[in-house]
């Protein structure tokens, strides 16, 4: 087999066999296929896409490039959750403890932020002492002790994805549904939970710019889960503006704590109730309505917050941060963004808001950049709000620089008009699969 022939086959729109795809992934990881050829292959996939069969073959080959987490030492039905990414998305910090407080076992492996989107690992590492680098044994012990763990993903799971993602990142081939689906699902299937909740974000802050694109990605991911025998629910959720009012690590932690005290922003609270409810449903805790009611009670009634404190303490962090926010890293005043005319905020470019936070230091441009945990943005006004010229729309925080550049990005990313925008839906859709029971672990 030659990589050249496979590139030409894909370029000409033909379907590759499982063996051919495995040859490509293995060769890319071992270095036998040079990066130039992998890049050409990825570009051919960008234009020709892949069949469901090819996507599943690629997912399997990427899983087999590394280890599979063995969660068999953790008791109970284990439910994991993954979001395709967003701005101000702190849902994991709310829904994992809430679902766990209702008896769902949650081994959650999370990622760092990259580009305009944030990552749960960065938020948790803002808590003094919190460890996201637990070994497999420590992670299993933490989940067995508390019922949930939130840790960083080990580099040994689907290493092919890391290599291929880095090439996609520099060759304009990130935004390919087939590649996004294989990338996410290889890591999620390798992490070994029994059931999976997918949050497919849609809008200007997400990969999927519209609902049709989100639905198409959701269907591909559910198809992979189906073939792998993994019961999965996907929610399509709005990411056309940041979730809640806070963007940036400390700011988002505080907003998550407030949400678990029943004082969270309405959009964040609504999405968290829906997602935590789905996790209960996936764990077999009842029908959707009952599961949502139980999730709501856990989020607003204090049980979720108590569980989050246990999770933080169990991973070496200081649980007092949940009540005493001065124990978290803070940022200096870096300016304000004001309305330049009267009107309604008719919409925002959500990725611009993420980029502004990144420039303040809250996110990284490259994988190994440092993070300013105290940097971020607090929104005072959002889509649909009225503003008068000179009203403060956002306050900015940073310990470095970038305030004026961030303000100009926010200005370009905020649209003010004379008509109120139509109301928006937060949950755009829901799909679920019903795979046959799996034969045994690692069977596919
Ligand atoms: N997140 C991933 O892990 N992979 C992608 O390709 C896109 C988002």
Short mmCIF file of C-alpha atoms in Angstrom, two decimals, residues 244-245 263-272 426:
data_model
loop_
_atom_site.label_atom_id
_atom_site.label_comp_id
_atom_site.label_asym_id
_atom_site.label_seq_id
_atom_site.Cartn_x
_atom_site.Cartn_y
_atom_site.Cartn_z
CA UNK A 244 -23.94 33.38 31.38
CA UNK A 245 -22.19 36.68 32.08
CA UNK A 263 -28.37 32.29 41.88
CA UNK A 264 -26.98 31.58 38.40
CA UNK A 265 -27.86 33.35 35.14
CA UNK A 266 -31.08 31.98 33.65
CA UNK A 267 -29.51 30.71 30.38
CA UNK A 268 -26.74 28.82 32.18
CA UNK A 269 -29.14 27.41 34.77
CA UNK A 270 -31.60 26.23 32.10
CA UNK A 271 -28.93 24.50 30.03
CA UNK A 272 -27.37 22.89 33.10
CA UNK A 426 -31.24 27.60 24.19
#
